[in-house]
Amino acid sequence: MEITRNVILLFLSNIFLSQVPVESNLIQNKLENILNNNVTTRFTRIVGGSNAAVAQFPHAAALFLFLKTGESFCGGSIIHDQYILTAAHCLDDILRIEVQAGTLNIFQGVPRYRETVQPSHTRQHHQYDSDTLRNDIGLIYLMRPIPFSPAIRPIALPSRVTATSTFQGMLTTVIGWGRFEDAKQSLSDTLQFVRLPIVQDRQCTTVYNQFYNFFDTRTNICASGSHARSTCNGDSGGSMTIDTNGRPTLIGIVSFGSSTCEGGLPVAMTRVTAYLDWIAANSLVRC
């Protein structure tokens, strides 16, 4: 049976690259592009989360993005005093980035630990495809090292012995300043965190591969969303971590999911273990 244009449009309107949109008509334009050119949509994504405490997630970086089409926002993870790891789609069409580290509330005055740093340049994965969301990982190179403090510290990367691990059934922590409910159009003032379990890949492939193979089991991790807890608009590039012997370890980067934050659909993360060689080759980080 032929699938109508409206049915496809309705389905794809629920798929997003969790980056904050700058203009509402951009969403419709992107959806039209999907139908005409197989281009994926740029939307935005923590629902049901809790406020983080000062220095609870010292690796968190707030990325203020200045684009050709306006302003946007993403998250990132400090992995070295000169490198921020984020989603590649956060680095599309950027003119300038402002990186804030040690930030808890992004709209308050300068707190005790905040550091604002300008990047020297950025790098998207050489095989990143904005049409399919494959290899959705990128690096931000900073002009100067970020001084570490109790509220600013790098996150550990996974060891190579976990490269083939599925992490299924593990409970993760995902953070971000994204929208905390569908009705809210603005970002959360305060950094949020939510606990999400990793589920079987088929839960994501069932949802996101109906019309196109967005979810790649080799390079993505599937996290369970619920009607009460999930990621939402503005959380793109943020971290998914697990506890490894009492130390948080970065295993995922928020990539894409449902534009209906409270819809209960699963969330796709970039699988960090798949990119340890790329990170090592493009930075001073040993992994």
Short mmCIF file of C-alpha atoms in Angstrom, two decimals:
data_model
loop_
_atom_site.label_atom_id
_atom_site.label_comp_id
_atom_site.label_asym_id
_atom_site.label_seq_id
_atom_site.Cartn_x
_atom_site.Cartn_y
_atom_site.Cartn_z
CA MET A 1 0.00 0.00 0.00
CA GLU A 2 1.36 3.41 -0.91
CA ILE A 3 2.33 5.59 2.04
CA THR A 4 0.97 9.07 1.62
CA ARG A 5 3.10 12.16 1.90
CA ASN A 6 1.16 13.32 4.97
CA VAL A 7 1.67 10.03 6.79
CA ILE A 8 5.42 10.17 6.22
CA LEU A 9 5.48 13.82 7.23
CA LEU A 10 3.61 13.01 10.44
CA PHE A 11 6.06 10.24 11.33
CA LEU A 12 9.15 12.27 10.57
CA SER A 13 7.83 15.20 12.58
CA ASN A 14 8.42 12.99 15.63
CA ILE A 15 12.08 12.40 14.82
CA PHE A 16 14.56 15.05 15.85
CA LEU A 17 18.23 15.90 16.25
CA SER A 18 17.89 17.24 19.77
CA GLN A 19 19.26 20.70 18.98
CA VAL A 20 17.21 23.79 19.86
CA PRO A 21 15.41 25.17 16.79
CA VAL A 22 15.78 28.85 16.13
CA GLU A 23 12.72 29.38 13.95
CA SER A 24 9.54 27.33 13.81
CA ASN A 25 9.38 27.36 10.02
CA LEU A 26 12.76 25.64 9.87
CA ILE A 27 11.12 22.46 11.13
CA GLN A 28 8.60 22.40 8.29
CA ASN A 29 11.36 23.15 5.80
CA LYS A 30 13.45 20.26 7.10
CA LEU A 31 10.51 17.89 6.91
CA GLU A 32 9.92 18.88 3.32
CA ASN A 33 13.62 18.25 2.66
CA ILE A 34 13.30 14.72 4.05
CA LEU A 35 10.63 13.90 1.53
CA ASN A 36 12.44 15.55 -1.35
CA ASN A 37 16.12 14.93 -0.53
CA ASN A 38 16.22 12.40 2.33
CA VAL A 39 17.57 15.07 4.69
CA THR A 40 16.98 14.54 8.41
CA THR A 41 15.28 17.08 10.63
CA ARG A 42 16.93 19.43 13.10
CA PHE A 43 14.85 19.62 16.23
CA THR A 44 15.71 19.95 19.80
CA ARG A 45 15.82 17.46 23.70
CA ILE A 46 15.43 16.26 30.02
CA VAL A 47 11.86 15.42 30.91
CA GLY A 48 11.07 14.35 34.45
CA GLY A 49 14.61 15.09 35.57
CA SER A 50 16.01 16.62 38.73
CA ASN A 51 18.03 19.77 39.29
CA ALA A 52 21.75 19.08 39.46
CA ALA A 53 23.83 20.37 42.36
CA VAL A 54 26.95 22.51 42.04
CA ALA A 55 29.89 20.36 40.92
CA GLN A 56 27.70 17.25 40.59
CA PHE A 57 28.55 16.94 36.88
CA PRO A 58 31.84 18.83 36.48
CA HIS A 59 32.34 17.56 32.93
CA ALA A 60 29.22 19.35 31.63
CA ALA A 61 29.74 22.11 29.08
CA ALA A 62 27.08 24.52 27.83
CA LEU A 63 27.47 25.39 24.15
CA PHE A 64 25.92 28.62 22.90
CA LEU A 65 25.80 28.32 19.12
CA PHE A 66 25.59 31.21 16.69
CA LEU A 67 24.39 29.98 13.30
CA LYS A 68 23.70 31.49 9.93
CA THR A 69 20.00 31.10 10.71
CA GLY A 70 20.04 32.38 14.30
CA GLU A 71 21.08 31.11 17.70
CA SER A 72 20.96 27.61 19.13
CA PHE A 73 22.15 25.54 22.09
CA CYS A 74 23.75 22.16 22.75
CA GLY A 75 25.55 20.33 25.50
CA GLY A 76 29.03 18.87 25.51
CA SER A 77 31.45 16.95 27.70
CA ILE A 78 34.88 18.05 28.85
CA ILE A 79 37.29 15.20 28.06
CA HIS A 80 40.52 17.24 28.37
CA ASP A 81 41.39 20.79 29.34
CA GLN A 82 41.43 21.67 25.62
CA TYR A 83 38.69 19.45 24.14
CA ILE A 84 34.91 19.26 24.32
CA LEU A 85 33.15 16.20 22.92
CA THR A 86 29.68 16.76 21.47
CA ALA A 87 27.31 15.66 18.72
CA ALA A 88 28.44 16.42 15.18
CA HIS A 89 25.05 17.89 14.27
CA CYS A 90 25.61 20.58 16.91
CA LEU A 91 28.49 21.84 14.76
CA ASP A 92 26.55 22.19 11.51
CA ASP A 93 26.52 25.65 9.91
CA ILE A 94 28.06 27.40 12.92
CA LEU A 95 29.59 30.86 12.74
CA ARG A 96 30.71 31.05 16.36
CA ILE A 97 30.52 29.06 19.61
CA GLU A 98 30.74 30.18 23.22
CA VAL A 99 31.69 27.39 25.61
CA GLN A 100 30.77 27.67 29.29
CA ALA A 101 32.20 25.24 31.84
CA GLY A 102 31.43 25.06 35.55
CA THR A 103 27.93 26.33 34.80
CA LEU A 104 24.87 25.19 36.74
CA ASN A 105 22.36 27.92 35.90
CA ILE A 106 22.95 29.29 32.41
CA PHE A 107 20.82 32.41 32.92
CA GLN A 108 22.21 33.67 36.23
CA GLY A 109 25.10 36.01 36.81
CA VAL A 110 28.68 34.80 36.76
CA PRO A 111 28.99 32.08 39.40
CA ARG A 112 32.08 31.23 41.35
CA TYR A 113 33.39 28.49 39.07
CA ARG A 114 32.18 29.51 35.61
CA GLU A 115 34.74 29.64 32.82
CA THR A 116 33.90 30.98 29.36
CA VAL A 117 36.20 29.84 26.57
CA GLN A 118 36.24 30.43 22.82
CA PRO A 119 37.07 27.55 20.46
CA SER A 120 39.93 27.73 18.00
CA HIS A 121 38.16 25.33 15.64
CA THR A 122 35.84 22.35 15.50
CA ARG A 123 35.93 18.95 13.86
CA GLN A 124 33.09 16.68 12.85
CA HIS A 125 33.72 13.00 12.25
CA HIS A 126 35.05 12.61 8.71
CA GLN A 127 32.20 10.20 7.90
CA TYR A 128 29.46 12.17 9.61
CA ASP A 129 26.34 12.27 7.47
CA SER A 130 23.75 14.88 8.37
CA ASP A 131 21.21 13.09 6.18
CA THR A 132 21.37 9.79 8.06
CA LEU A 133 22.81 10.96 11.42
CA ARG A 134 25.59 8.42 11.08
CA ASN A 135 28.79 9.12 13.02
CA ASP A 136 27.16 11.92 15.01
CA ILE A 137 30.24 12.91 17.00
CA GLY A 138 32.45 16.00 16.98
CA LEU A 139 35.23 17.77 18.85
CA ILE A 140 35.59 21.40 19.89
CA TYR A 141 39.18 22.59 20.23
CA LEU A 142 39.60 25.39 22.76
CA MET A 143 41.80 28.45 22.35
CA ARG A 144 43.16 28.02 25.86
CA PRO A 145 43.07 25.25 28.46
CA ILE A 146 40.15 25.32 30.87
CA PRO A 147 41.42 25.62 34.45
CA PHE A 148 40.11 22.70 36.45
CA SER A 149 38.29 23.24 39.74
CA PRO A 150 35.82 21.33 41.92
CA ALA A 151 33.15 22.24 39.34
CA ILE A 152 35.24 21.68 36.19
CA ARG A 153 36.84 18.29 35.53
CA PRO A 154 37.12 15.95 32.55
CA ILE A 155 34.95 12.86 32.25
CA ALA A 156 36.56 9.43 31.86
CA LEU A 157 36.16 7.67 28.54
CA PRO A 158 35.30 3.96 28.42
CA SER A 159 38.12 1.43 28.32
CA ARG A 160 38.74 -0.53 25.15
CA VAL A 161 37.76 -3.77 26.87
CA THR A 162 34.18 -2.47 26.80
CA ALA A 163 34.29 -1.77 23.06
CA THR A 164 31.94 -4.64 22.27
CA SER A 165 29.70 -4.21 25.31
CA THR A 166 26.03 -3.54 24.66
CA PHE A 167 25.55 -2.06 28.16
CA GLN A 168 21.99 -3.39 27.97
CA GLY A 169 20.10 -3.29 31.25
CA MET A 170 22.48 -0.79 32.82
CA LEU A 171 21.09 2.36 34.39
CA THR A 172 22.64 5.51 32.97
CA THR A 173 22.64 9.20 33.84
CA VAL A 174 21.85 11.71 31.09
CA ILE A 175 22.26 15.45 31.63
CA GLY A 176 21.28 18.63 29.83
CA TRP A 177 19.70 22.08 29.93
CA GLY A 178 17.02 21.10 27.40
CA ARG A 179 13.27 21.63 27.68
CA PHE A 180 11.78 19.72 30.61
CA GLU A 181 8.27 19.35 29.16
CA ASP A 182 6.60 19.72 25.78
CA ALA A 183 4.69 22.82 26.83
CA LYS A 184 7.87 24.72 27.66
CA GLN A 185 9.49 26.42 24.69
CA SER A 186 12.58 27.67 26.53
CA LEU A 187 15.54 25.85 28.00
CA SER A 188 15.79 24.82 31.62
CA ASP A 189 17.62 27.45 33.71
CA THR A 190 19.36 24.77 35.75
CA LEU A 191 21.26 21.71 34.60
CA GLN A 192 18.99 18.65 34.77
CA PHE A 193 19.76 14.96 35.10
CA VAL A 194 17.66 11.87 34.53
CA ARG A 195 18.24 8.13 34.99
CA LEU A 196 17.53 6.09 31.85
CA PRO A 197 18.05 2.35 31.34
CA ILE A 198 19.74 1.01 28.23
CA VAL A 199 17.39 -1.27 26.32
CA GLN A 200 17.63 -3.66 23.40
CA ASP A 201 18.47 -2.06 20.06
CA ARG A 202 15.27 -3.34 18.48
CA GLN A 203 13.26 -0.85 20.54
CA CYS A 204 14.98 1.93 18.59
CA THR A 205 15.09 0.21 15.22
CA THR A 206 11.36 -0.50 15.43
CA VAL A 207 10.63 3.22 15.85
CA TYR A 208 13.32 4.98 13.84
CA ASN A 209 14.02 2.59 10.97
CA GLN A 210 10.48 2.37 9.56
CA PHE A 211 11.23 4.62 6.60
CA TYR A 212 15.00 5.10 6.82
CA ASN A 213 17.85 3.46 8.73
CA PHE A 214 18.47 6.26 11.21
CA PHE A 215 19.50 3.91 14.05
CA ASP A 216 22.75 1.99 13.49
CA THR A 217 23.34 -0.77 16.03
CA ARG A 218 27.11 -0.49 15.54
CA THR A 219 27.36 3.18 16.44
CA ASN A 220 24.23 3.97 18.49
CA ILE A 221 22.94 3.05 21.94
CA CYS A 222 19.22 2.81 22.63
CA ALA A 223 17.96 4.29 25.91
CA SER A 224 14.45 3.82 27.20
CA GLY A 225 12.25 6.88 27.28
CA SER A 226 9.06 6.99 29.33
CA HIS A 227 6.12 9.37 29.59
CA ALA A 228 7.71 10.70 32.78
CA ARG A 229 11.43 10.63 32.00
CA SER A 230 13.36 11.31 28.81
CA THR A 231 15.60 13.78 27.05
CA CYS A 232 14.11 16.80 25.27
CA ASN A 233 14.85 19.84 23.14
CA GLY A 234 18.26 21.39 23.81
CA ASP A 235 19.92 18.28 25.24
CA SER A 236 21.81 17.36 22.05
CA GLY A 237 25.49 16.66 22.59
CA GLY A 238 24.98 16.05 26.31
CA SER A 239 26.45 13.08 28.11
CA MET A 240 25.17 9.62 28.95
CA THR A 241 27.30 8.13 31.72
CA ILE A 242 27.53 4.95 33.75
CA ASP A 243 29.22 4.33 37.07
CA THR A 244 32.51 2.42 36.77
CA ASN A 245 34.01 1.55 40.15
CA GLY A 246 32.61 4.73 41.63
CA ARG A 247 33.73 6.91 38.72
CA PRO A 248 31.41 8.26 36.01
CA THR A 249 32.31 7.10 32.50
CA LEU A 250 31.05 8.62 29.26
CA ILE A 251 29.45 5.97 27.03
CA GLY A 252 26.94 7.99 25.01
CA ILE A 253 26.21 11.38 23.45
CA VAL A 254 22.60 12.56 23.04
CA SER A 255 21.88 12.32 19.32
CA PHE A 256 18.22 11.95 18.31
CA GLY A 257 14.79 10.81 19.43
CA SER A 258 11.17 11.89 19.43
CA SER A 259 10.25 15.55 19.13
CA THR A 260 7.40 14.76 21.52
CA CYS A 261 9.46 14.80 24.71
CA GLU A 262 6.77 13.18 26.82
CA GLY A 263 5.78 10.61 24.23
CA GLY A 264 7.58 7.71 25.87
CA LEU A 265 9.64 6.78 22.80
CA PRO A 266 13.26 5.58 23.10
CA VAL A 267 16.25 7.86 22.64
CA ALA A 268 19.27 7.20 20.41
CA MET A 269 22.75 8.02 21.65
CA THR A 270 26.06 8.03 19.81
CA ARG A 271 28.06 5.04 21.10
CA VAL A 272 31.37 6.46 22.38
CA THR A 273 33.12 3.07 22.41
CA ALA A 274 32.79 2.99 18.61
CA TYR A 275 34.86 6.16 18.30
CA LEU A 276 37.79 5.72 20.69
CA ASP A 277 40.25 5.46 17.79
CA TRP A 278 38.85 8.63 16.21
CA ILE A 279 39.03 10.56 19.49
CA ALA A 280 42.63 9.44 20.07
CA ALA A 281 43.65 10.31 16.50
CA ASN A 282 42.15 13.80 16.68
CA SER A 283 43.12 14.90 20.18
CA LEU A 284 45.69 14.50 22.93
CA VAL A 285 43.32 12.28 24.86
CA ARG A 286 44.62 8.77 25.45
CA CYS A 287 41.92 6.15 25.17
#
